CSV table of C-alpha atoms in Angstrom, one decimal:
chain,number,residue,atom,x,y,z
G,1,GLN,CA,159.1,66.4,139.2
G,2,TYR,CA,159.5,69.3,136.3
G,3,TYR,CA,159.8,71.9,139.1
G,4,SER,CA,162.0,70.0,141.3
G,5,ASN,CA,164.9,70.1,138.4
G,6,PRO,CA,166.9,73.4,138.2
G,7,ILE,CA,167.1,73.3,134.5
G,8,CYS,CA,163.5,74.1,134.8
G,9,VAL,CA,164.8,77.8,135.4
G,10,PRO,CA,166.2,78.1,132.0
G,11,ALA,CA,163.2,76.2,130.1
G,12,LEU,CA,160.7,78.6,132.2
G,13,LEU,CA,162.6,81.7,130.7
G,14,ALA,CA,162.3,80.2,127.4
G,15,ILE,CA,158.5,80.1,127.3
G,16,ALA,CA,158.3,83.5,129.0
G,17,LYS,CA,160.6,84.8,126.0
G,18,ASP,CA,159.1,83.1,123.4
G,19,HIS,CA,155.5,81.9,123.5
G,20,GLN,CA,153.1,83.8,121.4
G,21,GLN,CA,150.4,83.9,124.1
G,22,TRP,CA,151.1,86.7,126.6
G,23,GLN,CA,149.2,85.1,129.4
G,24,ILE,CA,151.5,82.1,129.1
G,25,ARG,CA,154.5,84.4,128.8
G,26,GLN,CA,153.2,86.0,132.3
G,27,LEU,CA,152.6,82.4,134.1
G,28,ALA,CA,156.0,81.0,133.0
G,29,ALA,CA,157.3,84.3,134.6
G,30,VAL,CA,155.9,83.8,137.7
G,31,GLU,CA,156.8,80.2,138.0
G,32,MET,CA,160.3,81.3,137.4
G,33,ARG,CA,160.4,83.8,140.3
G,34,LYS,CA,159.2,81.1,142.2
G,35,ARG,CA,162.0,78.8,141.5
G,36,ILE,CA,164.6,81.2,141.9
G,37,PRO,CA,165.3,80.7,145.6
G,38,ALA,CA,165.6,77.0,145.2
G,39,PHE,CA,167.9,76.3,142.3
G,40,TRP,CA,169.7,79.9,141.4
G,41,GLY,CA,172.7,78.5,143.0
G,42,GLU,CA,172.6,75.6,141.1
G,43,LEU,CA,172.7,77.0,137.8
G,44,GLY,CA,176.4,77.2,136.7
G,45,ASP,CA,178.0,81.1,136.2
G,46,GLU,CA,177.6,81.0,132.3
G,47,THR,CA,173.8,80.0,132.4
G,48,GLN,CA,173.4,82.4,135.5
G,49,GLN,CA,174.8,85.4,133.2
G,50,GLN,CA,172.8,84.2,130.1
G,51,ILE,CA,169.7,84.5,132.1
G,52,ARG,CA,170.4,88.0,133.3
G,53,ASP,CA,171.1,89.3,130.0
G,54,THR,CA,168.3,87.3,128.5
G,55,VAL,CA,165.4,88.9,131.4
G,56,LEU,CA,167.0,92.1,130.5
G,57,GLN,CA,166.1,92.3,127.0
G,58,MET,CA,162.8,90.9,127.5
G,59,ILE,CA,161.9,93.0,130.0
G,60,LEU,CA,162.4,96.1,127.2
G,61,SER,CA,160.7,94.4,124.4
G,62,GLU,CA,157.5,92.4,126.3
G,63,ALA,CA,154.7,94.5,125.1
G,64,LYS,CA,152.0,93.5,127.8
G,65,ASP,CA,152.5,95.2,131.3
G,66,LEU,CA,151.1,92.7,133.5
G,67,THR,CA,154.2,90.4,131.8
G,68,ARG,CA,156.7,93.0,132.4
G,69,HIS,CA,155.7,93.2,136.0
G,70,SER,CA,156.0,89.4,136.3
G,71,LEU,CA,159.5,90.0,134.6
G,72,ALA,CA,160.2,92.3,137.4
G,73,ARG,CA,159.9,90.4,139.7
G,74,VAL,CA,162.3,87.8,138.5
G,75,ILE,CA,164.8,90.1,138.0
G,76,SER,CA,164.2,91.5,142.0
G,77,SER,CA,164.5,87.6,142.8
G,78,ILE,CA,167.7,86.9,141.2
G,79,ALA,CA,169.3,90.3,142.7
G,80,GLU,CA,167.9,89.1,146.2
G,81,LEU,CA,170.6,86.7,145.7
G,82,ASP,CA,173.2,88.4,143.5
G,83,ILE,CA,173.7,91.5,144.9
G,84,PRO,CA,174.8,91.0,148.1
G,85,ASN,CA,177.2,88.6,146.8
G,86,GLN,CA,178.8,91.5,144.6
G,87,ARG,CA,177.2,90.1,141.4
G,88,TRP,CA,174.9,91.6,138.9
G,89,GLY,CA,177.0,94.9,139.2
G,90,GLU,CA,175.6,96.1,136.2
G,91,LEU,CA,171.9,95.8,137.0
G,92,ILE,CA,171.6,99.1,138.9
G,93,GLN,CA,173.3,101.2,136.0
G,94,PHE,CA,171.1,99.2,133.5
G,95,LEU,CA,167.9,100.5,135.4
G,96,TYR,CA,169.3,103.9,135.6
G,97,GLN,CA,169.5,104.2,131.7
G,98,CYS,CA,166.1,102.9,131.2
G,99,CYS,CA,165.1,105.7,134.1
G,100,GLN,CA,166.8,108.1,131.8
G,101,SER,CA,165.4,106.7,128.5
G,102,THR,CA,163.8,109.1,125.6
G,103,THR,CA,161.3,106.2,125.5
G,104,ALA,CA,158.4,106.3,128.3
G,105,ALA,CA,158.0,102.4,128.3
G,106,HIS,CA,161.5,102.1,129.5
G,107,ARG,CA,161.3,104.8,132.0
G,108,GLU,CA,158.2,102.8,133.2
G,109,ILE,CA,160.3,99.8,133.4
G,110,GLY,CA,163.1,101.2,135.1
G,111,VAL,CA,161.1,102.6,137.8
G,112,TYR,CA,159.0,99.9,138.4
G,113,VAL,CA,161.9,97.5,138.6
G,114,LEU,CA,163.5,100.0,141.0
G,115,ASP,CA,160.6,100.0,143.3
G,116,SER,CA,160.3,96.0,143.2
G,117,LEU,CA,163.8,96.0,144.6
G,118,PHE,CA,163.0,98.0,147.8
G,119,GLU,CA,161.5,94.7,148.6
G,120,THR,CA,164.6,92.6,148.2
G,121,ILE,CA,167.4,95.1,148.4
G,122,ALA,CA,166.7,97.9,150.1
G,123,ASP,CA,169.6,98.1,152.4
G,124,THR,CA,172.1,98.1,148.8
G,125,LEU,CA,169.6,100.6,147.4
G,126,THR,CA,169.8,103.1,150.2
G,127,GLU,CA,173.5,103.4,150.1
G,128,HIS,CA,172.8,105.5,146.8
G,129,MET,CA,170.4,107.6,148.5
G,130,GLN,CA,171.2,110.7,147.2
G,131,HIS,CA,171.3,109.7,143.5
G,132,LEU,CA,168.3,108.2,143.7
G,133,PHE,CA,166.8,111.4,144.7
G,134,GLU,CA,168.4,113.3,142.1
G,135,LEU,CA,166.9,110.5,139.7
G,136,PHE,CA,163.4,110.4,141.3
G,137,ALA,CA,163.2,114.4,141.2
G,138,GLY,CA,163.1,114.0,137.5
G,139,LEU,CA,161.0,111.0,137.3
G,140,ILE,CA,158.7,112.4,139.8
G,141,ASN,CA,158.1,115.1,136.6
G,142,ASP,CA,158.0,113.0,133.8
G,143,PRO,CA,156.6,114.8,130.8
G,144,GLU,CA,154.8,112.0,129.2
G,145,SER,CA,153.9,108.9,131.7
G,146,ILE,CA,151.3,109.0,134.5
G,147,VAL,CA,152.4,105.8,135.3
G,148,VAL,CA,156.0,106.6,135.8
G,149,GLN,CA,155.0,109.3,138.3
G,150,VAL,CA,152.8,107.2,140.3
G,151,THR,CA,155.5,104.4,140.4
G,152,THR,CA,158.1,106.9,141.4
G,153,MET,CA,155.7,108.2,144.2
G,154,GLU,CA,155.5,104.6,145.9
G,155,ALA,CA,158.9,104.1,145.0
G,156,LEU,CA,159.9,107.1,147.3
G,157,GLY,CA,157.3,105.8,150.2
G,158,LYS,CA,159.4,102.7,150.2
G,159,ILE,CA,162.9,105.1,150.8
G,160,ALA,CA,161.0,106.8,153.3
G,161,GLU,CA,160.8,104.3,155.6
G,162,PHE,CA,164.6,103.8,155.4
G,163,ILE,CA,165.3,107.5,156.3
G,164,GLU,CA,166.6,108.3,160.1
G,165,PRO,CA,165.4,111.3,161.6
G,166,GLU,CA,168.7,112.5,161.8
G,167,GLU,CA,169.8,112.2,158.2
G,168,ARG,CA,168.7,115.5,157.6
G,169,ALA,CA,170.5,116.0,154.0
G,170,ALA,CA,168.0,113.2,153.2
G,171,ILE,CA,165.1,114.9,154.9
G,172,GLN,CA,165.3,118.2,153.1
G,173,ALA,CA,166.0,116.4,149.8
G,174,PHE,CA,162.7,114.4,150.3
G,175,GLN,CA,160.6,117.4,151.5
G,176,ALA,CA,161.7,119.1,148.3
G,177,LEU,CA,160.0,116.4,146.4
G,178,VAL,CA,156.6,116.9,148.3
G,179,PRO,CA,155.0,119.3,146.1
G,180,ALA,CA,155.5,117.4,143.1
G,181,MET,CA,153.9,114.0,144.8
G,182,VAL,CA,150.7,116.1,145.4
G,183,GLY,CA,151.0,117.4,142.1
G,184,VAL,CA,150.8,113.8,140.9
G,185,LEU,CA,148.0,113.2,143.0
G,186,GLN,CA,146.4,116.2,141.6
G,187,LYS,CA,146.5,114.6,138.2
G,188,CYS,CA,145.2,111.7,139.1
G,189,LEU,CA,142.4,112.9,140.6
G,190,GLU,CA,141.6,115.2,137.2
G,191,LYS,CA,141.8,111.8,135.3
G,192,GLN,CA,139.5,110.2,137.9
G,193,ASP,CA,142.0,107.5,137.9
G,194,GLU,CA,140.7,106.2,141.4
G,195,ASP,CA,143.6,102.9,141.2
G,196,SER,CA,146.3,105.7,141.2
G,197,ALA,CA,145.1,108.3,143.3
G,198,SER,CA,144.6,105.6,145.6
G,199,ARG,CA,148.0,104.5,145.4
G,200,CYS,CA,148.8,108.3,146.2
G,201,PHE,CA,147.1,108.8,149.0
G,202,GLU,CA,148.3,105.1,150.3
G,203,VAL,CA,151.9,106.5,149.7
G,204,PHE,CA,150.7,110.1,151.9
G,205,SER,CA,149.2,108.1,154.6
G,206,SER,CA,151.8,105.6,155.2
G,207,MET,CA,154.5,108.6,156.0
G,208,LEU,CA,151.8,110.0,158.7
G,209,LEU,CA,153.3,106.6,160.7
G,210,LEU,CA,157.1,107.4,160.2
G,211,GLU,CA,158.9,108.5,163.3
G,212,THR,CA,161.0,110.7,160.7
G,213,PRO,CA,159.1,114.1,159.8
G,214,LEU,CA,159.4,113.8,156.1
G,215,ILE,CA,155.8,115.6,155.3
G,216,ASN,CA,155.4,118.0,158.1
G,217,ARG,CA,156.6,120.7,156.3
G,218,HIS,CA,153.8,120.5,154.2
G,219,PHE,CA,151.5,118.9,156.1
G,220,GLY,CA,149.2,122.0,156.6
G,221,GLU,CA,149.0,122.0,152.6
G,222,LEU,CA,148.2,118.2,152.1
G,223,VAL,CA,145.1,118.5,154.8
G,224,GLU,CA,144.0,121.5,152.8
G,225,PHE,CA,144.2,119.9,149.7
G,226,SER,CA,142.6,116.6,151.1
G,227,THR,CA,139.6,118.9,152.5
G,228,ASN,CA,139.2,120.4,149.4
G,229,VAL,CA,139.1,117.1,147.4
G,230,ALA,CA,136.6,115.4,150.4
G,231,SER,CA,134.1,118.4,149.7
G,232,ASN,CA,134.4,118.4,145.8
G,233,GLU,CA,131.1,117.3,144.8
G,234,ASP,CA,132.3,117.2,141.2
G,235,LEU,CA,134.5,114.5,141.4
G,236,GLU,CA,133.6,110.9,142.2
G,237,ASP,CA,132.4,109.6,145.7
G,238,ASP,CA,135.1,107.0,145.6
G,239,LEU,CA,138.0,109.4,145.3
G,240,ARG,CA,136.2,111.9,148.0
G,241,ASN,CA,136.5,109.0,150.3
G,242,LEU,CA,140.4,108.5,149.6
G,243,ALA,CA,140.9,112.1,150.6
G,244,LEU,CA,138.3,111.3,153.7
G,245,ASN,CA,140.6,108.5,154.7
G,246,PHE,CA,143.6,110.5,154.9
G,247,LEU,CA,142.1,113.4,156.8
G,248,LEU,CA,141.5,110.5,159.2
G,249,CYS,CA,144.4,109.2,159.1
G,250,ALA,CA,146.2,112.7,159.7
G,251,ALA,CA,144.1,113.1,162.7
G,252,THR,CA,144.8,110.2,164.8
């Protein structure tokens, strides 16, 4: 019966904020996200605002990545209900400030939450597409964090799905970022970071399926790059296979 009462939402937030064990904090955030769609509208305005303010403070102070990611999903779930109703207008500004912070961990949080929001309020975000391109142009070249760079690539992969073939300015802005995206993939390969490299290759592979020609200008370079990776015997087999898979997608 605990989970059938709206009061479970602020109660779970308190656990996610204050419990000493990070695994419990993460679990509480996961359970809270599940209850937001059912109970958010039943909470009073004051309680809702307290939750909004608290969860933004929490995600900046949380030390564990997995818990931060779960809190990001909480934020995304609330935003899905709030933003279409012209509420929580300060969220986007908060995320922009995070993305422009001098603290790498805050930039990681900002771009991760933005990436998550594309799964819930993409229509709202794409209204600010030019501002996002300007923001992502800095993040894709982040001077400290490969996490920021890879997450930015994934966010770009999602924004790509909403660019129409007639939107020339958006296409040009996206195409201008492709060389930097290839550079991020190159760094992942040099670090032998298979997970991040796989995520980068997945972004490029997904763009091959789009009607809008976002990577056509750099298609030959991508094929050449992937061919070099696939034939590089100094790399791990799994990394070379990622390049082969991209080439197979490009061929079909």
